[in-house]
């Protein structure tokens, strides 16, 4: 019930802001820098798709930081993430 009311309130507020061209709330929200932490252990099969999903977010790339944390994987998770980071995007860090 509370979630439904919150959703309705948010929808109404957004509609009101669109109608009156009020973008204060949404502009301030996107100004924040966001870090996405991706813990990985033996994720050779899915690490590329996971990083791509994070990069495809509808968020300003200059405000986005993706950190892949490899926990001593015994497969090629670290190598694939490192290769992907160097080729695709400099905002990806591998630990």
PDB file of N, CA and C in Angstrom:
ATOM      1  N   UNK A   1       0.814  -1.185   0.000  1.00  0.00           N
ATOM      2  CA  UNK A   1       0.000   0.000   0.000  1.00  0.00           C
ATOM      3  C   UNK A   1       0.866   1.261   0.000  1.00  0.00           C
ATOM      4  N   UNK A   2       1.869   1.278   0.870  1.00  0.00           N
ATOM      5  CA  UNK A   2       2.752   2.441   0.953  1.00  0.00           C
ATOM      6  C   UNK A   2       3.538   2.602  -0.341  1.00  0.00           C
ATOM      7  N   UNK A   3       4.025   1.503  -0.896  1.00  0.00           N
ATOM      8  CA  UNK A   3       4.761   1.578  -2.157  1.00  0.00           C
ATOM      9  C   UNK A   3       3.879   2.093  -3.284  1.00  0.00           C
ATOM     10  N   UNK A   4       2.641   1.663  -3.311  1.00  0.00           N
ATOM     11  CA  UNK A   4       1.704   2.120  -4.343  1.00  0.00           C
ATOM     12  C   UNK A   4       1.485   3.629  -4.228  1.00  0.00           C
ATOM     13  N   UNK A   5       1.307   4.124  -3.009  1.00  0.00           N
ATOM     14  CA  UNK A   5       1.122   5.564  -2.807  1.00  0.00           C
ATOM     15  C   UNK A   5       2.379   6.339  -3.182  1.00  0.00           C
ATOM     16  N   UNK A   6       3.524   5.808  -2.842  1.00  0.00           N
ATOM     17  CA  UNK A   6       4.780   6.451  -3.209  1.00  0.00           C
ATOM     18  C   UNK A   6       4.940   6.510  -4.718  1.00  0.00           C
ATOM     19  N   UNK A   7       4.588   5.439  -5.401  1.00  0.00           N
ATOM     20  CA  UNK A   7       4.661   5.407  -6.858  1.00  0.00           C
ATOM     21  C   UNK A   7       3.714   6.439  -7.468  1.00  0.00           C
ATOM     22  N   UNK A   8       2.489   6.523  -6.949  1.00  0.00           N
ATOM     23  CA  UNK A   8       1.513   7.486  -7.458  1.00  0.00           C
ATOM     24  C   UNK A   8       2.006   8.914  -7.217  1.00  0.00           C
ATOM     25  N   UNK A   9       2.513   9.172  -6.024  1.00  0.00           N
ATOM     26  CA  UNK A   9       3.038  10.492  -5.711  1.00  0.00           C
ATOM     27  C   UNK A   9       4.175  10.869  -6.647  1.00  0.00           C
ATOM     28  N   UNK A  10       5.115   9.963  -6.859  1.00  0.00           N
ATOM     29  CA  UNK A  10       6.252  10.214  -7.743  1.00  0.00           C
ATOM     30  C   UNK A  10       5.786  10.463  -9.163  1.00  0.00           C
ATOM     31  N   UNK A  11       4.843   9.679  -9.628  1.00  0.00           N
ATOM     32  CA  UNK A  11       4.314   9.854 -10.983  1.00  0.00           C
ATOM     33  C   UNK A  11       3.635  11.208 -11.136  1.00  0.00           C
ATOM     34  N   UNK A  12       2.829  11.587 -10.165  1.00  0.00           N
ATOM     35  CA  UNK A  12       2.156  12.883 -10.220  1.00  0.00           C
ATOM     36  C   UNK A  12       3.156  14.034 -10.175  1.00  0.00           C
ATOM     37  N   UNK A  13       4.149  13.910  -9.322  1.00  0.00           N
ATOM     38  CA  UNK A  13       5.173  14.958  -9.226  1.00  0.00           C
ATOM     39  C   UNK A  13       5.930  15.097 -10.544  1.00  0.00           C
ATOM     40  N   UNK A  14       6.282  13.974 -11.121  1.00  0.00           N
ATOM     41  CA  UNK A  14       6.994  13.997 -12.404  1.00  0.00           C
ATOM     42  C   UNK A  14       6.122  14.629 -13.489  1.00  0.00           C
ATOM     43  N   UNK A  15       4.851  14.258 -13.533  1.00  0.00           N
ATOM     44  CA  UNK A  15       3.934  14.830 -14.523  1.00  0.00           C
ATOM     45  C   UNK A  15       3.810  16.333 -14.332  1.00  0.00           C
ATOM     46  N   UNK A  16       3.695  16.760 -13.083  1.00  0.00           N
ATOM     47  CA  UNK A  16       3.610  18.175 -12.792  1.00  0.00           C
ATOM     48  C   UNK A  16       4.871  18.905 -13.254  1.00  0.00           C
ATOM     49  N   UNK A  17       6.020  18.314 -12.994  1.00  0.00           N
ATOM     50  CA  UNK A  17       7.291  18.938 -13.396  1.00  0.00           C
ATOM     51  C   UNK A  17       7.426  19.011 -14.913  1.00  0.00           C
ATOM     52  N   UNK A  18       6.995  17.989 -15.600  1.00  0.00           N
ATOM     53  CA  UNK A  18       7.056  18.008 -17.064  1.00  0.00           C
ATOM     54  C   UNK A  18       6.138  19.104 -17.599  1.00  0.00           C
ATOM     55  N   UNK A  19       4.935  19.194 -17.051  1.00  0.00           N
ATOM     56  CA  UNK A  19       3.963  20.186 -17.507  1.00  0.00           C
ATOM     57  C   UNK A  19       4.466  21.605 -17.278  1.00  0.00           C
ATOM     58  N   UNK A  20       5.024  21.863 -16.112  1.00  0.00           N
ATOM     59  CA  UNK A  20       5.484  23.203 -15.769  1.00  0.00           C
ATOM     60  C   UNK A  20       6.952  23.432 -16.097  1.00  0.00           C
ATOM     61  N   UNK A  21       7.577  22.475 -16.758  1.00  0.00           N
ATOM     62  CA  UNK A  21       8.984  22.550 -17.142  1.00  0.00           C
ATOM     63  C   UNK A  21       9.876  22.806 -15.936  1.00  0.00           C
ATOM     64  N   UNK A  22       9.584  22.137 -14.874  1.00  0.00           N
ATOM     65  CA  UNK A  22      10.391  22.250 -13.674  1.00  0.00           C
ATOM     66  C   UNK A  22      11.366  21.085 -13.670  1.00  0.00           C
ATOM     67  N   UNK A  23      12.627  21.373 -13.721  1.00  0.00           N
ATOM     68  CA  UNK A  23      13.611  20.298 -13.793  1.00  0.00           C
ATOM     69  C   UNK A  23      14.590  20.339 -12.623  1.00  0.00           C
ATOM     70  N   UNK A  24      14.269  21.104 -11.607  1.00  0.00           N
ATOM     71  CA  UNK A  24      15.189  21.240 -10.474  1.00  0.00           C
ATOM     72  C   UNK A  24      15.523  19.896  -9.842  1.00  0.00           C
ATOM     73  N   UNK A  25      14.504  19.111  -9.543  1.00  0.00           N
ATOM     74  CA  UNK A  25      14.735  17.825  -8.879  1.00  0.00           C
ATOM     75  C   UNK A  25      15.564  16.897  -9.749  1.00  0.00           C
ATOM     76  N   UNK A  26      15.225  16.781 -11.013  1.00  0.00           N
ATOM     77  CA  UNK A  26      15.891  15.829 -11.893  1.00  0.00           C
ATOM     78  C   UNK A  26      17.290  16.291 -12.288  1.00  0.00           C
ATOM     79  N   UNK A  27      17.491  17.604 -12.462  1.00  0.00           N
ATOM     80  CA  UNK A  27      18.817  18.108 -12.801  1.00  0.00           C
ATOM     81  C   UNK A  27      19.789  17.894 -11.646  1.00  0.00           C
ATOM     82  N   UNK A  28      19.355  18.165 -10.436  1.00  0.00           N
ATOM     83  CA  UNK A  28      20.235  17.974  -9.291  1.00  0.00           C
ATOM     84  C   UNK A  28      20.561  16.504  -9.071  1.00  0.00           C
ATOM     85  N   UNK A  29      19.620  15.638  -9.377  1.00  0.00           N
ATOM     86  CA  UNK A  29      19.861  14.205  -9.199  1.00  0.00           C
ATOM     87  C   UNK A  29      20.956  13.713 -10.136  1.00  0.00           C
ATOM     88  N   UNK A  30      20.969  14.147 -11.372  1.00  0.00           N
ATOM     89  CA  UNK A  30      21.953  13.649 -12.332  1.00  0.00           C
ATOM     90  C   UNK A  30      23.325  14.293 -12.148  1.00  0.00           C
ATOM     91  N   UNK A  31      23.421  15.305 -11.306  1.00  0.00           N
ATOM     92  CA  UNK A  31      24.720  15.917 -11.072  1.00  0.00           C
ATOM     93  C   UNK A  31      25.602  15.093 -10.137  1.00  0.00           C
ATOM     94  N   UNK A  32      25.049  14.133  -9.482  1.00  0.00           N
ATOM     95  CA  UNK A  32      25.800  13.313  -8.539  1.00  0.00           C
ATOM     96  C   UNK A  32      26.663  12.292  -9.274  1.00  0.00           C
ATOM     97  N   UNK A  33      27.846  12.066  -8.759  1.00  0.00           N
ATOM     98  CA  UNK A  33      28.706  11.023  -9.292  1.00  0.00           C
ATOM     99  C   UNK A  33      28.282   9.685  -8.693  1.00  0.00           C
ATOM    100  N   UNK A  34      28.217   8.674  -9.536  1.00  0.00           N
ATOM    101  CA  UNK A  34      27.764   7.363  -9.107  1.00  0.00           C
ATOM    102  C   UNK A  34      28.869   6.339  -9.345  1.00  0.00           C
ATOM    103  N   UNK A  35      29.122   5.513  -8.349  1.00  0.00           N
ATOM    104  CA  UNK A  35      30.065   4.404  -8.487  1.00  0.00           C
ATOM    105  C   UNK A  35      29.285   3.101  -8.446  1.00  0.00           C
ATOM    106  N   UNK A  36      29.549   2.245  -9.418  1.00  0.00           N
ATOM    107  CA  UNK A  36      28.918   0.931  -9.463  1.00  0.00           C
ATOM    108  C   UNK A  36      29.994  -0.093  -9.137  1.00  0.00           C
ATOM    109  N   UNK A  37      29.776  -0.862  -8.084  1.00  0.00           N
ATOM    110  CA  UNK A  37      30.712  -1.901  -7.676  1.00  0.00           C
ATOM    111  C   UNK A  37      30.220  -3.240  -8.198  1.00  0.00           C
ATOM    112  N   UNK A  38      31.095  -3.943  -8.919  1.00  0.00           N
ATOM    113  CA  UNK A  38      30.750  -5.251  -9.461  1.00  0.00           C
ATOM    114  C   UNK A  38      31.690  -6.284  -8.841  1.00  0.00           C
ATOM    115  N   UNK A  39      31.239  -6.991  -7.799  1.00  0.00           N
ATOM    116  CA  UNK A  39      32.066  -8.060  -7.238  1.00  0.00           C
ATOM    117  C   UNK A  39      32.042  -9.260  -8.169  1.00  0.00           C
ATOM    118  N   UNK A  40      33.204  -9.881  -8.367  1.00  0.00           N
ATOM    119  CA  UNK A  40      33.257 -11.007  -9.310  1.00  0.00           C
ATOM    120  C   UNK A  40      34.182 -12.097  -8.785  1.00  0.00           C
ATOM    121  N   UNK A  41      33.700 -13.317  -8.834  1.00  0.00           N
ATOM    122  CA  UNK A  41      34.515 -14.489  -8.522  1.00  0.00           C
ATOM    123  C   UNK A  41      34.125 -15.585  -9.513  1.00  0.00           C
ATOM    124  N   UNK A  42      35.053 -15.945 -10.363  1.00  0.00           N
ATOM    125  CA  UNK A  42      34.827 -16.946 -11.411  1.00  0.00           C
ATOM    126  C   UNK A  42      33.594 -16.609 -12.251  1.00  0.00           C
ATOM    127  N   UNK A  43      33.567 -15.391 -12.766  1.00  0.00           N
ATOM    128  CA  UNK A  43      32.451 -14.910 -13.581  1.00  0.00           C
ATOM    129  C   UNK A  43      32.861 -14.757 -15.047  1.00  0.00           C
ATOM    130  N   UNK A  44      33.723 -15.629 -15.514  1.00  0.00           N
ATOM    131  CA  UNK A  44      34.233 -15.551 -16.883  1.00  0.00           C
ATOM    132  C   UNK A  44      33.105 -15.495 -17.915  1.00  0.00           C
ATOM    133  N   UNK A  45      32.054 -16.230 -17.685  1.00  0.00           N
ATOM    134  CA  UNK A  45      30.952 -16.286 -18.650  1.00  0.00           C
ATOM    135  C   UNK A  45      30.097 -15.030 -18.679  1.00  0.00           C
ATOM    136  N   UNK A  46      30.035 -14.313 -17.580  1.00  0.00           N
ATOM    137  CA  UNK A  46      29.080 -13.202 -17.511  1.00  0.00           C
ATOM    138  C   UNK A  46      29.688 -11.823 -17.264  1.00  0.00           C
ATOM    139  N   UNK A  47      30.987 -11.714 -17.069  1.00  0.00           N
ATOM    140  CA  UNK A  47      31.575 -10.427 -16.691  1.00  0.00           C
ATOM    141  C   UNK A  47      31.413  -9.383 -17.793  1.00  0.00           C
ATOM    142  N   UNK A  48      31.572  -9.785 -19.041  1.00  0.00           N
ATOM    143  CA  UNK A  48      31.449  -8.835 -20.148  1.00  0.00           C
ATOM    144  C   UNK A  48      30.027  -8.269 -20.212  1.00  0.00           C
ATOM    145  N   UNK A  49      29.035  -9.121 -20.112  1.00  0.00           N
ATOM    146  CA  UNK A  49      27.641  -8.685 -20.170  1.00  0.00           C
ATOM    147  C   UNK A  49      27.302  -7.785 -18.984  1.00  0.00           C
ATOM    148  N   UNK A  50      27.848  -8.090 -17.824  1.00  0.00           N
ATOM    149  CA  UNK A  50      27.593  -7.292 -16.632  1.00  0.00           C
ATOM    150  C   UNK A  50      28.160  -5.881 -16.793  1.00  0.00           C
ATOM    151  N   UNK A  51      29.390  -5.781 -17.291  1.00  0.00           N
ATOM    152  CA  UNK A  51      30.004  -4.465 -17.494  1.00  0.00           C
ATOM    153  C   UNK A  51      29.254  -3.686 -18.575  1.00  0.00           C
ATOM    154  N   UNK A  52      28.873  -4.371 -19.649  1.00  0.00           N
ATOM    155  CA  UNK A  52      28.109  -3.702 -20.710  1.00  0.00           C
ATOM    156  C   UNK A  52      26.780  -3.162 -20.179  1.00  0.00           C
ATOM    157  N   UNK A  53      26.136  -3.920 -19.317  1.00  0.00           N
ATOM    158  CA  UNK A  53      24.871  -3.458 -18.732  1.00  0.00           C
ATOM    159  C   UNK A  53      25.090  -2.187 -17.913  1.00  0.00           C
ATOM    160  N   UNK A  54      26.160  -2.141 -17.164  1.00  0.00           N
ATOM    161  CA  UNK A  54      26.458  -0.947 -16.374  1.00  0.00           C
ATOM    162  C   UNK A  54      26.757   0.245 -17.277  1.00  0.00           C
ATOM    163  N   UNK A  55      27.465   0.016 -18.380  1.00  0.00           N
ATOM    164  CA  UNK A  55      27.779   1.099 -19.310  1.00  0.00           C
ATOM    165  C   UNK A  55      26.559   1.592 -20.080  1.00  0.00           C
ATOM    166  N   UNK A  56      25.566   0.755 -20.242  1.00  0.00           N
ATOM    167  CA  UNK A  56      24.377   1.130 -21.006  1.00  0.00           C
ATOM    168  C   UNK A  56      23.322   1.857 -20.181  1.00  0.00           C
ATOM    169  N   UNK A  57      23.641   2.167 -18.945  1.00  0.00           N
ATOM    170  CA  UNK A  57      22.699   2.916 -18.110  1.00  0.00           C
ATOM    171  C   UNK A  57      22.442   4.294 -18.706  1.00  0.00           C
ATOM    172  N   UNK A  58      21.250   4.789 -18.503  1.00  0.00           N
ATOM    173  CA  UNK A  58      20.892   6.125 -18.966  1.00  0.00           C
ATOM    174  C   UNK A  58      21.347   7.129 -17.905  1.00  0.00           C
ATOM    175  N   UNK A  59      22.650   7.370 -17.894  1.00  0.00           N
ATOM    176  CA  UNK A  59      23.256   8.255 -16.908  1.00  0.00           C
ATOM    177  C   UNK A  59      24.467   8.899 -17.567  1.00  0.00           C
ATOM    178  N   UNK A  60      24.789  10.154 -17.255  1.00  0.00           N
ATOM    179  CA  UNK A  60      25.943  10.800 -17.892  1.00  0.00           C
ATOM    180  C   UNK A  60      27.236  10.020 -17.641  1.00  0.00           C
ATOM    181  N   UNK A  61      27.934   9.680 -18.709  1.00  0.00           N
ATOM    182  CA  UNK A  61      29.150   8.856 -18.593  1.00  0.00           C
ATOM    183  C   UNK A  61      30.243   9.551 -17.785  1.00  0.00           C
ATOM    184  N   UNK A  62      30.289  10.885 -17.841  1.00  0.00           N
ATOM    185  CA  UNK A  62      31.319  11.602 -17.084  1.00  0.00           C
ATOM    186  C   UNK A  62      31.057  11.573 -15.580  1.00  0.00           C
ATOM    187  N   UNK A  63      29.860  11.167 -15.185  1.00  0.00           N
ATOM    188  CA  UNK A  63      29.518  11.061 -13.768  1.00  0.00           C
ATOM    189  C   UNK A  63      29.448   9.612 -13.292  1.00  0.00           C
ATOM    190  N   UNK A  64      29.904   8.709 -14.127  1.00  0.00           N
ATOM    191  CA  UNK A  64      29.787   7.285 -13.829  1.00  0.00           C
ATOM    192  C   UNK A  64      31.168   6.671 -13.630  1.00  0.00           C
ATOM    193  N   UNK A  65      31.284   5.846 -12.609  1.00  0.00           N
ATOM    194  CA  UNK A  65      32.517   5.116 -12.323  1.00  0.00           C
ATOM    195  C   UNK A  65      32.143   3.655 -12.080  1.00  0.00           C
ATOM    196  N   UNK A  66      32.796   2.751 -12.803  1.00  0.00           N
ATOM    197  CA  UNK A  66      32.515   1.328 -12.654  1.00  0.00           C
ATOM    198  C   UNK A  66      33.757   0.654 -12.096  1.00  0.00           C
ATOM    199  N   UNK A  67      33.593  -0.020 -10.976  1.00  0.00           N
ATOM    200  CA  UNK A  67      34.715  -0.689 -10.319  1.00  0.00           C
ATOM    201  C   UNK A  67      34.411  -2.183 -10.272  1.00  0.00           C
ATOM    202  N   UNK A  68      35.257  -2.961 -10.940  1.00  0.00           N
ATOM    203  CA  UNK A  68      35.123  -4.422 -10.912  1.00  0.00           C
ATOM    204  C   UNK A  68      36.092  -4.945  -9.860  1.00  0.00           C
ATOM    205  N   UNK A  69      35.582  -5.690  -8.906  1.00  0.00           N
ATOM    206  CA  UNK A  69      36.403  -6.231  -7.824  1.00  0.00           C
ATOM    207  C   UNK A  69      36.516  -7.737  -8.024  1.00  0.00           C
ATOM    208  N   UNK A  70      37.692  -8.162  -8.462  1.00  0.00           N
ATOM    209  CA  UNK A  70      37.920  -9.598  -8.656  1.00  0.00           C
ATOM    210  C   UNK A  70      38.429 -10.179  -7.340  1.00  0.00           C
ATOM    211  N   UNK A  71      37.787 -11.239  -6.895  1.00  0.00           N
ATOM    212  CA  UNK A  71      38.105 -11.842  -5.607  1.00  0.00           C
ATOM    213  C   UNK A  71      38.964 -13.094  -5.789  1.00  0.00           C
ATOM    214  N   UNK A  72      40.051 -12.948  -6.553  1.00  0.00           N
ATOM    215  CA  UNK A  72      40.964 -14.078  -6.742  1.00  0.00           C
ATOM    216  C   UNK A  72      40.392 -15.188  -7.604  1.00  0.00           C
ATOM    217  N   UNK A  73      39.708 -14.820  -8.656  1.00  0.00           N
ATOM    218  CA  UNK A  73      39.101 -15.821  -9.540  1.00  0.00           C
ATOM    219  C   UNK A  73      40.139 -16.783 -10.100  1.00  0.00           C
ATOM    220  N   UNK A  74      39.727 -18.012 -10.282  1.00  0.00           N
ATOM    221  CA  UNK A  74      40.620 -19.035 -10.824  1.00  0.00           C
ATOM    222  C   UNK A  74      40.440 -19.190 -12.338  1.00  0.00           C
ATOM    223  N   UNK A  75      39.470 -18.465 -12.898  1.00  0.00           N
ATOM    224  CA  UNK A  75      39.286 -18.498 -14.349  1.00  0.00           C
ATOM    225  C   UNK A  75      39.830 -17.190 -14.941  1.00  0.00           C
ATOM    226  N   UNK A  76      39.363 -16.784 -16.090  1.00  0.00           N
ATOM    227  CA  UNK A  76      39.894 -15.600 -16.768  1.00  0.00           C
ATOM    228  C   UNK A  76      39.078 -14.342 -16.503  1.00  0.00           C
ATOM    229  N   UNK A  77      38.387 -14.280 -15.412  1.00  0.00           N
ATOM    230  CA  UNK A  77      37.547 -13.119 -15.105  1.00  0.00           C
ATOM    231  C   UNK A  77      38.365 -11.835 -15.099  1.00  0.00           C
ATOM    232  N   UNK A  78      39.492 -11.841 -14.394  1.00  0.00           N
ATOM    233  CA  UNK A  78      40.320 -10.639 -14.280  1.00  0.00           C
ATOM    234  C   UNK A  78      40.828 -10.188 -15.641  1.00  0.00           C
ATOM    235  N   UNK A  79      41.339 -11.119 -16.436  1.00  0.00           N
ATOM    236  CA  UNK A  79      41.885 -10.770 -17.745  1.00  0.00           C
ATOM    237  C   UNK A  79      40.814 -10.192 -18.666  1.00  0.00           C
ATOM    238  N   UNK A  80      39.634 -10.793 -18.677  1.00  0.00           N
ATOM    239  CA  UNK A  80      38.552 -10.304 -19.528  1.00  0.00           C
ATOM    240  C   UNK A  80      38.088  -8.910 -19.100  1.00  0.00           C
ATOM    241  N   UNK A  81      37.964  -8.710 -17.800  1.00  0.00           N
ATOM    242  CA  UNK A  81      37.542  -7.400 -17.307  1.00  0.00           C
ATOM    243  C   UNK A  81      38.592  -6.345 -17.622  1.00  0.00           C
ATOM    244  N   UNK A  82      39.852  -6.675 -17.443  1.00  0.00           N
ATOM    245  CA  UNK A  82      40.946  -5.739 -17.724  1.00  0.00           C
ATOM    246  C   UNK A  82      40.980  -5.373 -19.204  1.00  0.00           C
ATOM    247  N   UNK A  83      40.829  -6.368 -20.051  1.00  0.00           N
ATOM    248  CA  UNK A  83      40.823  -6.137 -21.499  1.00  0.00           C
ATOM    249  C   UNK A  83      39.621  -5.278 -21.891  1.00  0.00           C
ATOM    250  N   UNK A  84      38.484  -5.589 -21.348  1.00  0.00           N
ATOM    251  CA  UNK A  84      37.261  -4.842 -21.635  1.00  0.00           C
ATOM    252  C   UNK A  84      37.405  -3.396 -21.174  1.00  0.00           C
ATOM    253  N   UNK A  85      37.997  -3.198 -20.014  1.00  0.00           N
ATOM    254  CA  UNK A  85      38.156  -1.855 -19.466  1.00  0.00           C
ATOM    255  C   UNK A  85      39.088  -1.008 -20.320  1.00  0.00           C
ATOM    256  N   UNK A  86      40.172  -1.575 -20.784  1.00  0.00           N
ATOM    257  CA  UNK A  86      41.137  -0.794 -21.552  1.00  0.00           C
ATOM    258  C   UNK A  86      40.626  -0.468 -22.953  1.00  0.00           C
ATOM    259  N   UNK A  87      39.817  -1.357 -23.527  1.00  0.00           N
ATOM    260  CA  UNK A  87      39.324  -1.145 -24.885  1.00  0.00           C
ATOM    261  C   UNK A  87      38.070  -0.273 -24.894  1.00  0.00           C
ATOM    262  N   UNK A  88      37.143  -0.560 -24.035  1.00  0.00           N
ATOM    263  CA  UNK A  88      35.818   0.051 -24.103  1.00  0.00           C
ATOM    264  C   UNK A  88      35.719   1.430 -23.435  1.00  0.00           C
ATOM    265  N   UNK A  89      36.215   1.537 -22.230  1.00  0.00           N
ATOM    266  CA  UNK A  89      35.923   2.750 -21.479  1.00  0.00           C
ATOM    267  C   UNK A  89      36.933   2.994 -20.377  1.00  0.00           C
ATOM    268  N   UNK A  90      37.468   4.196 -20.302  1.00  0.00           N
ATOM    269  CA  UNK A  90      38.454   4.486 -19.249  1.00  0.00           C
ATOM    270  C   UNK A  90      37.852   4.686 -17.859  1.00  0.00           C
ATOM    271  N   UNK A  91      36.527   4.744 -17.723  1.00  0.00           N
ATOM    272  CA  UNK A  91      35.931   4.932 -16.391  1.00  0.00           C
ATOM    273  C   UNK A  91      35.832   3.609 -15.622  1.00  0.00           C
ATOM    274  N   UNK A  92      36.236   2.513 -16.242  1.00  0.00           N
ATOM    275  CA  UNK A  92      36.195   1.209 -15.582  1.00  0.00           C
ATOM    276  C   UNK A  92      37.519   0.978 -14.880  1.00  0.00           C
ATOM    277  N   UNK A  93      37.435   0.609 -13.617  1.00  0.00           N
ATOM    278  CA  UNK A  93      38.633   0.287 -12.835  1.00  0.00           C
ATOM    279  C   UNK A  93      38.528  -1.163 -12.387  1.00  0.00           C
ATOM    280  N   UNK A  94      39.658  -1.862 -12.402  1.00  0.00           N
ATOM    281  CA  UNK A  94      39.703  -3.259 -12.006  1.00  0.00           C
ATOM    282  C   UNK A  94      40.561  -3.378 -10.744  1.00  0.00           C
ATOM    283  N   UNK A  95      40.010  -3.979  -9.722  1.00  0.00           N
ATOM    284  CA  UNK A  95      40.764  -4.218  -8.483  1.00  0.00           C
ATOM    285  C   UNK A  95      40.949  -5.706  -8.282  1.00  0.00           C
TER     286      UNK A  95
END
